[in-house]
Amino acid sequence: MDLSSVLHRLDKRIEGYRDEMINLQTILTSLPALAPENGGVGEAEKAKCIAGYCRKHGLTDIRNFDAPDPRALGGVRPNLVVSVPGRNRLRSLWIISHMDIVPPGEPEFWKYDPFTAVVTSDRIIGRGTEDNQQDLVASIFAALALRSEKLTPVLELRLAFVADEETGSAKGMVHLANAAGRLFNRDDFIVVPDFGSEDGSSIEIAEKSTLWLRLAVHGKQCHASTPALGVNAMRAASHLVVSLDKLPARFDRQDNIYMPQESTFEPTKREANVPNINTIPGEDVFYLDCRVLPVYDLEEIIGSVREQAAEIEHRFGVTVKISTVQKMQAPPPTRETAPVVGALSKAISAVYGVDPKPLGIGGGTVAAHLRQRGLNVAVWSRQAKTAHQPNEFCLIDNMVGNAKVFARLSLLESEKQ
Ligand SMILES: [Zn+2]
């Protein structure tokens, strides 16, 4: 039988799974996997459900990579790897999704209970339905379709379900990459379906470095009618905010793979200072969120911020204390020409009829932890982009279509990276 009729049968098989996919989504939505720092007990129940479902449907090669966490149910944060044998058993196609979710946020913004999935003609509404259950479920049904059609993937197909993505990945992707290090190979194809556009044409291959700074400006508090008796920390802080606008000109490299193309340096949060109008504030605290092209060392950025701060200290007689809240130097991007990007593009165009484009983003996914290890990773999904919002939903067609993309990808001949 020729490949196109095989793929046609595979697509039909996946379309036939529509109701079962909705059913699994509904079950998973009822098991909120919230991290302990978000007031939850972790992913244990959800992982048990996923493993049970896979096993029941014949995906029996399941390995556990539990990260100890005394705060979580069962004392662990579970990570699962479900493997389907390929023709080439030395290389793998990974599809990595995360089990944890973010809290629902203010309940009044939700039309329905966030943990009871509501299914309409075209969507499933509930916390976690898109981020990341849509593609978690899609990956399982891609594997089930291959099995039912008695098709052997070209590479070993490995579905990874990780914990702790929303709160730093130390007990999720990082733990898995350390514990299962030998399962990952430089020639593997790795897909992380945790970012995407509405038409499915964006493949993320690069992330910017992230730097969050806290800047605390100290002056001297006094009555607002006698400013000479004090030092106005808010005025000095405001001048510092303005002088930090020199950063974009100083670090002005552009790279058109990224959106936006340049590094960004945004003053964001400002802490409350005095509660009343007639006191000159003795302290003013603000934060800077920097998303920086990987060509720059974040220490250079911090150095430049320190220079601006020193100038303000001198000019206004304040002291500025700078502390780092988050600092993640971006790993080198995945090449646009990496075979995983090419193969994924082929599968996407076949299913969705779009011409995929590689791009870089300012946010972060678990891909960074793998790229740091020299692995090529393509971050892709077709999604409605409702992650972290109230009334989050997954379009059922995206869940079904993405399953077709994953299944197709596993049958494509795969040159080495
Ligand atoms: Zn996510």
Tab-separated table of C-alpha atoms and ligand atoms in Angstrom:
chain	number	residue	atom	x	y	z
A	1	MET	CA	0.000	0.000	0.000
A	2	ASP	CA	1.405	3.414	-0.867
A	3	LEU	CA	2.180	6.047	1.728
A	4	SER	CA	-0.643	8.403	0.800
A	5	SER	CA	-3.325	5.783	1.376
A	6	VAL	CA	-1.646	4.783	4.645
A	7	LEU	CA	-1.745	8.418	5.767
A	8	HIS	CA	-5.357	8.724	4.666
A	9	ARG	CA	-6.308	5.720	6.805
A	10	LEU	CA	-4.346	7.144	9.714
A	11	ASP	CA	-6.201	10.474	9.446
A	12	LYS	CA	-9.553	8.681	9.379
A	13	ARG	CA	-8.565	6.634	12.419
A	14	ILE	CA	-7.686	9.804	14.341
A	15	GLU	CA	-10.926	11.520	13.305
A	16	GLY	CA	-12.760	8.481	14.675
A	17	TYR	CA	-11.143	9.117	18.074
A	18	ARG	CA	-12.774	12.545	18.439
A	19	ASP	CA	-15.215	11.541	21.203
A	20	GLU	CA	-12.641	9.514	23.093
A	21	MET	CA	-10.260	12.459	22.993
A	22	ILE	CA	-12.974	14.740	24.385
A	23	ASN	CA	-13.666	12.160	27.069
A	24	LEU	CA	-10.009	11.995	28.156
A	25	GLN	CA	-9.846	15.815	28.199
A	26	THR	CA	-12.904	15.852	30.476
A	27	ILE	CA	-11.345	13.381	32.909
A	28	LEU	CA	-8.019	15.253	32.984
A	29	THR	CA	-9.754	18.596	33.599
A	30	SER	CA	-11.357	17.110	36.726
A	31	LEU	CA	-7.892	16.339	38.164
A	32	PRO	CA	-6.337	19.781	38.709
A	33	ALA	CA	-2.564	19.341	38.817
A	34	LEU	CA	-1.476	22.469	40.676
A	35	ALA	CA	2.030	22.898	42.024
A	36	PRO	CA	2.435	23.204	45.809
A	37	GLU	CA	3.554	26.836	45.348
A	38	ASN	CA	0.183	27.432	43.682
A	39	GLY	CA	-1.757	25.862	46.526
A	40	GLY	CA	-2.040	22.363	45.030
A	41	VAL	CA	-0.710	18.873	45.678
A	42	GLY	CA	1.094	18.283	42.392
A	43	GLU	CA	0.495	15.996	39.437
A	44	ALA	CA	0.275	12.527	41.093
A	45	GLU	CA	-3.432	11.898	40.404
A	46	LYS	CA	-3.245	13.144	36.848
A	47	ALA	CA	-0.114	11.087	36.134
A	48	LYS	CA	-1.802	7.972	37.523
A	49	CYS	CA	-4.779	8.589	35.269
A	50	ILE	CA	-2.593	9.126	32.178
A	51	ALA	CA	-0.473	6.044	32.868
A	52	GLY	CA	-3.609	3.951	33.505
A	53	TYR	CA	-5.216	5.161	30.288
A	54	CYS	CA	-2.125	4.416	28.205
A	55	ARG	CA	-1.681	0.977	29.741
A	56	LYS	CA	-5.330	0.060	29.237
A	57	HIS	CA	-5.051	0.944	25.552
A	58	GLY	CA	-1.911	-1.066	24.933
A	59	LEU	CA	0.830	1.528	25.478
A	60	THR	CA	2.542	-0.498	28.169
A	61	ASP	CA	6.166	0.661	28.051
A	62	ILE	CA	5.868	3.358	30.708
A	63	ARG	CA	8.764	4.611	32.762
A	64	ASN	CA	8.494	6.820	35.850
A	65	PHE	CA	10.997	9.498	36.711
A	66	ASP	CA	9.663	10.829	40.002
A	67	ALA	CA	11.233	13.928	41.527
A	68	PRO	CA	11.018	13.931	45.331
A	69	ASP	CA	8.872	16.738	46.752
A	70	PRO	CA	7.636	16.327	50.331
A	71	ARG	CA	4.991	19.024	49.770
A	72	ALA	CA	3.227	17.010	47.039
A	73	LEU	CA	0.771	14.112	47.206
A	74	GLY	CA	2.759	10.884	47.537
A	75	GLY	CA	5.915	12.929	48.188
A	76	VAL	CA	6.807	13.121	44.493
A	77	ARG	CA	6.359	15.131	41.325
A	78	PRO	CA	5.870	12.488	38.641
A	79	ASN	CA	7.360	12.514	35.132
A	80	LEU	CA	6.357	9.794	32.681
A	81	VAL	CA	7.900	8.490	29.485
A	82	VAL	CA	5.710	6.261	27.322
A	83	SER	CA	7.633	4.539	24.510
A	84	VAL	CA	6.470	2.954	21.274
A	85	PRO	CA	9.136	0.894	19.470
A	86	GLY	CA	10.391	2.338	16.202
A	87	ARG	CA	12.201	0.775	13.250
A	88	ASN	CA	15.308	2.634	14.388
A	89	ARG	CA	15.553	1.979	18.109
A	90	LEU	CA	18.601	4.175	18.651
A	91	ARG	CA	16.954	7.505	17.927
A	92	SER	CA	13.680	8.913	19.185
A	93	LEU	CA	10.913	11.304	18.230
A	94	TRP	CA	9.901	13.008	21.475
A	95	ILE	CA	6.630	14.788	22.069
A	96	ILE	CA	6.890	16.517	25.416
A	97	SER	CA	3.845	17.983	27.121
A	98	HIS	CA	3.302	19.126	30.691
A	99	MET	CA	0.702	17.864	33.126
A	100	ASP	CA	0.585	20.800	35.530
A	101	ILE	CA	-1.765	23.731	35.146
A	102	VAL	CA	-1.978	27.282	36.478
A	103	PRO	CA	-4.638	28.298	39.021
A	104	PRO	CA	-7.962	29.519	37.597
A	105	GLY	CA	-7.491	33.074	38.926
A	106	GLU	CA	-10.507	35.174	39.951
A	107	PRO	CA	-13.569	32.866	39.980
A	108	GLU	CA	-15.947	35.647	38.891
A	109	PHE	CA	-14.292	35.741	35.465
A	110	TRP	CA	-15.260	32.120	34.793
A	111	LYS	CA	-18.609	31.295	33.210
A	112	TYR	CA	-18.407	27.685	34.454
A	113	ASP	CA	-16.523	25.706	37.077
A	114	PRO	CA	-12.931	25.650	35.757
A	115	PHE	CA	-12.469	21.995	36.703
A	116	THR	CA	-15.640	20.642	35.090
A	117	ALA	CA	-15.039	20.560	31.345
A	118	VAL	CA	-17.851	22.068	29.288
A	119	VAL	CA	-18.058	20.675	25.762
A	120	THR	CA	-19.721	22.653	22.958
A	121	SER	CA	-19.886	21.862	19.244
A	122	ASP	CA	-16.356	23.113	18.588
A	123	ARG	CA	-14.551	23.455	21.925
A	124	ILE	CA	-13.798	22.151	25.396
A	125	ILE	CA	-13.785	24.827	28.098
A	126	GLY	CA	-11.890	24.441	31.394
A	127	ARG	CA	-8.552	25.133	33.070
A	128	GLY	CA	-5.801	23.132	31.397
A	129	THR	CA	-7.823	22.176	28.310
A	130	GLU	CA	-5.443	24.023	26.003
A	131	ASP	CA	-2.362	24.406	28.193
A	132	ASN	CA	-1.276	21.649	27.886
A	133	GLN	CA	-3.934	18.902	27.729
A	134	GLN	CA	-4.864	19.574	24.104
A	135	ASP	CA	-1.499	18.329	22.899
A	136	LEU	CA	-0.964	15.841	25.718
A	137	VAL	CA	-4.155	14.087	24.588
A	138	ALA	CA	-3.243	14.558	20.903
A	139	SER	CA	0.114	12.839	21.452
A	140	ILE	CA	-1.512	9.824	23.139
A	141	PHE	CA	-4.022	9.391	20.327
A	142	ALA	CA	-1.325	9.752	17.677
A	143	ALA	CA	0.391	6.766	19.308
A	144	LEU	CA	-2.887	4.834	19.603
A	145	ALA	CA	-3.687	5.447	15.930
A	146	LEU	CA	-0.289	4.084	14.833
A	147	ARG	CA	-0.890	1.028	16.980
A	148	SER	CA	-4.390	0.404	15.672
A	149	GLU	CA	-3.194	0.767	12.075
A	150	LYS	CA	-0.247	-1.543	12.852
A	151	LEU	CA	2.234	1.093	11.708
A	152	THR	CA	5.742	1.181	13.153
A	153	PRO	CA	7.196	4.667	13.677
A	154	VAL	CA	10.473	5.402	11.898
A	155	LEU	CA	12.138	6.425	15.159
A	156	GLU	CA	11.304	5.268	18.677
A	157	LEU	CA	8.257	7.351	19.622
A	158	ARG	CA	8.513	8.717	23.139
A	159	LEU	CA	5.726	10.658	24.782
A	160	ALA	CA	6.942	12.526	27.822
A	161	PHE	CA	4.519	13.978	30.368
A	162	VAL	CA	6.336	16.317	32.718
A	163	ALA	CA	5.529	18.067	35.981
A	164	ASP	CA	6.343	21.553	37.259
A	165	GLU	CA	6.428	23.451	33.937
A	166	GLU	CA	4.487	26.412	35.271
A	167	THR	CA	6.753	26.928	38.269
A	168	GLY	CA	10.264	26.550	36.895
A	169	SER	CA	10.628	22.902	35.731
A	170	ALA	CA	13.179	21.917	38.399
A	171	LYS	CA	11.028	18.891	39.298
A	172	GLY	CA	9.818	18.397	35.749
A	173	MET	CA	11.864	18.808	32.563
A	174	VAL	CA	15.157	19.455	34.382
A	175	HIS	CA	14.695	16.386	36.583
A	176	LEU	CA	13.712	14.231	33.610
A	177	ALA	CA	16.658	15.404	31.495
A	178	ASN	CA	19.046	14.604	34.370
A	179	ALA	CA	17.447	11.292	35.358
A	180	ALA	CA	16.774	10.042	31.828
A	181	GLY	CA	19.794	11.679	30.232
A	182	ARG	CA	20.785	8.644	28.241
A	183	LEU	CA	17.340	8.462	26.651
A	184	PHE	CA	18.012	11.790	24.930
A	185	ASN	CA	20.258	11.696	21.893
A	186	ARG	CA	21.656	14.556	19.815
A	187	ASP	CA	20.026	13.102	16.721
A	188	ASP	CA	16.592	12.857	18.313
A	189	PHE	CA	13.637	14.814	17.010
A	190	ILE	CA	12.098	16.763	19.881
A	191	VAL	CA	8.780	18.582	19.682
A	192	VAL	CA	7.369	20.641	22.547
A	193	PRO	CA	3.753	21.542	21.733
A	194	ASP	CA	3.468	24.428	24.185
A	195	PHE	CA	3.412	27.533	22.000
A	196	GLY	CA	1.799	28.260	18.677
A	197	SER	CA	-0.316	30.426	16.459
A	198	GLU	CA	-3.971	30.127	15.495
A	199	ASP	CA	-3.225	28.845	11.997
A	200	GLY	CA	-0.391	26.582	13.148
A	201	SER	CA	2.240	28.275	10.980
A	202	SER	CA	4.711	29.301	13.726
A	203	ILE	CA	7.538	26.996	14.780
A	204	GLU	CA	9.480	28.431	17.700
A	205	ILE	CA	13.183	27.661	17.466
A	206	ALA	CA	14.700	30.332	19.703
A	207	GLU	CA	14.012	32.075	22.965
A	208	LYS	CA	15.462	35.292	24.324
A	209	SER	CA	17.338	35.484	27.608
A	210	THR	CA	15.261	36.660	30.538
A	211	LEU	CA	16.446	39.088	33.199
A	212	TRP	CA	14.225	40.463	35.956
A	213	LEU	CA	15.755	43.137	38.185
A	214	ARG	CA	14.465	44.786	41.346
A	215	LEU	CA	15.701	48.347	41.826
A	216	ALA	CA	15.258	49.847	45.296
A	217	VAL	CA	16.003	53.555	45.524
A	218	HIS	CA	16.656	54.918	49.017
A	219	GLY	CA	16.430	58.630	49.870
A	220	LYS	CA	15.178	60.349	52.997
A	221	GLN	CA	11.544	60.697	54.025
A	222	CYS	CA	10.208	64.099	55.130
A	223	HIS	CA	7.165	66.406	55.035
A	224	ALA	CA	6.221	67.303	51.486
A	225	SER	CA	6.119	71.009	52.355
A	226	THR	CA	9.820	71.022	53.290
A	227	PRO	CA	11.519	68.961	50.570
A	228	ALA	CA	14.949	70.321	51.442
A	229	LEU	CA	14.856	68.268	54.654
A	230	GLY	CA	14.682	65.006	52.754
A	231	VAL	CA	15.671	63.251	49.561
A	232	ASN	CA	12.780	62.318	47.278
A	233	ALA	CA	13.274	58.653	46.355
A	234	MET	CA	10.394	58.686	43.893
A	235	ARG	CA	11.847	61.538	41.861
A	236	ALA	CA	15.230	59.798	41.699
A	237	ALA	CA	13.595	56.467	40.795
A	238	SER	CA	11.614	58.139	38.014
A	239	HIS	CA	14.760	59.701	36.558
A	240	LEU	CA	16.369	56.269	36.738
A	241	VAL	CA	13.433	54.763	34.816
A	242	VAL	CA	13.956	57.387	32.115
A	243	SER	CA	17.704	56.920	32.003
A	244	LEU	CA	17.259	53.139	31.584
A	245	ASP	CA	15.694	54.002	28.231
A	246	LYS	CA	19.303	54.221	27.016
A	247	LEU	CA	19.537	50.421	27.207
A	248	PRO	CA	17.874	49.695	23.831
A	249	ALA	CA	20.351	51.975	22.039
A	250	ARG	CA	23.289	50.404	23.846
A	251	PHE	CA	22.168	46.839	23.139
A	252	ASP	CA	20.725	47.447	19.700
A	253	ARG	CA	21.478	44.248	17.787
A	254	GLN	CA	18.518	42.931	15.835
A	255	ASP	CA	17.665	39.466	14.651
A	256	ASN	CA	14.646	39.087	12.427
A	257	ILE	CA	13.948	35.566	13.653
A	258	TYR	CA	12.573	37.139	16.846
A	259	MET	CA	9.315	38.916	17.438
A	260	PRO	CA	10.063	41.689	18.322
A	261	GLN	CA	13.421	41.722	16.535
A	262	GLU	CA	15.347	43.591	19.242
A	263	SER	CA	16.009	43.180	22.954
A	264	THR	CA	13.389	44.812	25.189
A	265	PHE	CA	13.854	46.535	28.546
A	266	GLU	CA	10.567	47.354	30.239
A	267	PRO	CA	9.971	48.940	33.636
A	268	THR	CA	6.951	47.020	34.928
A	269	LYS	CA	5.880	46.672	38.533
A	270	ARG	CA	6.175	49.546	41.007
A	271	GLU	CA	5.756	48.895	44.710
A	272	ALA	CA	3.515	51.170	46.744
A	273	ASN	CA	5.439	53.867	48.602
A	274	VAL	CA	3.891	56.271	51.107
A	275	PRO	CA	0.116	55.934	51.607
A	276	ASN	CA	-0.467	59.690	51.913
A	277	ILE	CA	0.083	62.627	49.595
A	278	ASN	CA	1.932	64.972	51.959
A	279	THR	CA	4.977	62.825	52.684
A	280	ILE	CA	8.044	62.661	50.454
A	281	PRO	CA	8.849	58.975	49.990
A	282	GLY	CA	12.146	57.779	51.416
A	283	GLU	CA	12.054	54.586	49.369
A	284	ASP	CA	10.802	53.746	45.904
A	285	VAL	CA	11.020	50.279	44.373
A	286	PHE	CA	10.460	49.247	40.782
A	287	TYR	CA	11.216	46.287	38.535
A	288	LEU	CA	12.710	45.905	35.099
A	289	ASP	CA	11.775	43.022	32.776
A	290	CYS	CA	14.483	42.502	30.125
A	291	ARG	CA	14.160	40.065	27.189
A	292	VAL	CA	17.547	39.989	25.571
A	293	LEU	CA	18.940	38.522	22.370
A	294	PRO	CA	21.192	35.553	23.210
A	295	VAL	CA	24.255	37.318	21.713
A	296	TYR	CA	24.450	39.490	24.821
A	297	ASP	CA	25.786	38.289	28.154
A	298	LEU	CA	23.254	39.245	30.845
A	299	GLU	CA	26.142	40.404	33.055
A	300	GLU	CA	26.774	43.167	30.497
A	301	ILE	CA	23.178	44.307	30.872
A	302	ILE	CA	23.435	44.317	34.663
A	303	GLY	CA	26.686	46.291	34.384
A	304	SER	CA	25.015	48.913	32.230
A	305	VAL	CA	22.058	49.194	34.654
A	306	ARG	CA	24.566	49.685	37.496
A	307	GLU	CA	26.240	52.533	35.571
A	308	GLN	CA	22.924	54.350	35.133
A	309	ALA	CA	22.116	53.778	38.798
A	310	ALA	CA	25.505	55.166	39.897
A	311	GLU	CA	24.893	58.311	37.897
A	312	ILE	CA	21.473	58.786	39.569
A	313	GLU	CA	22.992	58.138	43.020
A	314	HIS	CA	25.523	60.868	42.353
A	315	ARG	CA	23.019	63.351	40.927
A	316	PHE	CA	20.257	62.935	43.558
A	317	GLY	CA	22.099	61.775	46.692
A	318	VAL	CA	20.218	58.458	46.870
A	319	THR	CA	21.436	54.874	47.018
A	320	VAL	CA	20.183	52.294	44.550
A	321	LYS	CA	20.172	48.614	45.471
A	322	ILE	CA	19.858	46.277	42.494
A	323	SER	CA	18.891	42.643	42.964
A	324	THR	CA	18.259	39.877	40.464
A	325	VAL	CA	14.831	38.227	40.623
A	326	GLN	CA	15.318	35.960	37.616
A	327	LYS	CA	18.234	35.439	35.283
A	328	MET	CA	18.167	32.882	32.495
A	329	GLN	CA	20.777	33.148	29.764
A	330	ALA	CA	19.178	31.744	26.601
A	331	PRO	CA	20.788	28.677	25.096
A	332	PRO	CA	21.817	28.805	21.420
A	333	PRO	CA	18.733	28.515	19.182
A	334	THR	CA	17.788	25.426	17.242
A	335	ARG	CA	18.983	25.931	13.650
A	336	GLU	CA	16.330	26.879	11.082
A	337	THR	CA	17.753	24.089	8.962
A	338	ALA	CA	17.607	21.433	11.710
A	339	PRO	CA	15.942	18.288	10.292
A	340	VAL	CA	13.313	18.289	13.054
A	341	VAL	CA	12.135	21.718	11.833
A	342	GLY	CA	11.965	20.521	8.235
A	343	ALA	CA	10.128	17.297	9.039
A	344	LEU	CA	7.671	19.058	11.316
A	345	SER	CA	7.016	21.710	8.642
A	346	LYS	CA	6.176	18.977	6.145
A	347	ALA	CA	3.722	17.324	8.521
A	348	ILE	CA	2.092	20.663	9.405
A	349	SER	CA	1.623	21.725	5.772
A	350	ALA	CA	0.140	18.358	4.903
A	351	VAL	CA	-2.457	18.558	7.666
A	352	TYR	CA	-3.217	22.285	7.784
A	353	GLY	CA	-2.192	23.575	4.357
A	354	VAL	CA	-0.024	26.371	5.778
A	355	ASP	CA	3.602	27.277	5.110
A	356	PRO	CA	5.308	27.109	8.537
A	357	LYS	CA	7.830	29.809	9.519
A	358	PRO	CA	10.476	29.476	12.228
A	359	LEU	CA	10.582	32.263	14.800
A	360	GLY	CA	11.966	33.296	18.171
A	361	ILE	CA	9.981	34.472	21.182
A	362	GLY	CA	10.589	36.429	24.371
A	363	GLY	CA	8.894	33.875	26.616
A	364	GLY	CA	10.222	30.542	27.782
A	365	THR	CA	9.243	26.867	27.499
A	366	VAL	CA	10.844	23.595	28.622
A	367	ALA	CA	12.731	23.666	25.300
A	368	ALA	CA	15.370	25.956	26.858
A	369	HIS	CA	16.468	23.193	29.257
A	370	LEU	CA	16.955	20.796	26.346
A	371	ARG	CA	18.663	23.319	24.051
A	372	GLN	CA	21.085	23.952	26.910
A	373	ARG	CA	22.089	20.310	26.547
A	374	GLY	CA	22.807	20.785	22.862
A	375	LEU	CA	19.552	19.175	21.699
A	376	ASN	CA	17.487	20.483	18.798
A	377	VAL	CA	13.931	21.324	19.787
A	378	ALA	CA	10.992	22.632	17.775
A	379	VAL	CA	8.222	24.230	19.812
A	380	TRP	CA	4.957	24.015	17.957
A	381	SER	CA	1.219	23.696	18.338
A	382	ARG	CA	-1.846	24.975	16.536
A	383	GLN	CA	-3.835	26.614	19.294
A	384	ALA	CA	-6.475	29.211	20.098
A	385	LYS	CA	-4.006	30.948	22.467
A	386	THR	CA	-6.214	30.948	25.556
A	387	ALA	CA	-3.576	29.627	27.975
A	388	HIS	CA	-3.713	31.114	31.494
A	389	GLN	CA	-6.915	33.019	30.671
A	390	PRO	CA	-10.292	32.645	32.380
A	391	ASN	CA	-12.593	30.402	30.297
A	392	GLU	CA	-9.550	28.759	28.722
A	393	PHE	CA	-10.602	26.450	25.911
A	394	CYS	CA	-9.254	24.026	23.353
A	395	LEU	CA	-10.679	23.880	19.840
A	396	ILE	CA	-11.495	20.224	19.233
A	397	ASP	CA	-10.331	20.494	15.617
A	398	ASN	CA	-6.896	21.615	16.829
A	399	MET	CA	-6.636	18.633	19.178
A	400	VAL	CA	-7.589	16.220	16.400
A	401	GLY	CA	-5.469	18.000	13.751
A	402	ASN	CA	-2.390	18.145	15.981
A	403	ALA	CA	-2.715	14.403	16.630
A	404	LYS	CA	-2.575	13.933	12.828
A	405	VAL	CA	0.578	16.077	12.665
A	406	PHE	CA	2.285	14.038	15.405
A	407	ALA	CA	1.302	10.710	13.831
A	408	ARG	CA	2.457	11.817	10.368
A	409	LEU	CA	5.743	13.128	11.743
A	410	SER	CA	6.469	9.748	13.281
A	411	LEU	CA	6.213	8.116	9.841
A	412	LEU	CA	8.449	10.569	7.968
A	413	GLU	CA	11.926	9.439	7.020
A	414	SER	CA	14.175	11.307	9.434
A	415	GLU	CA	17.681	12.374	8.489
A	416	LYS	CA	20.159	12.957	11.321
A	417	GLN	CA	20.325	16.407	12.901
B	1	ZN	ZN	2.067	25.321	28.826
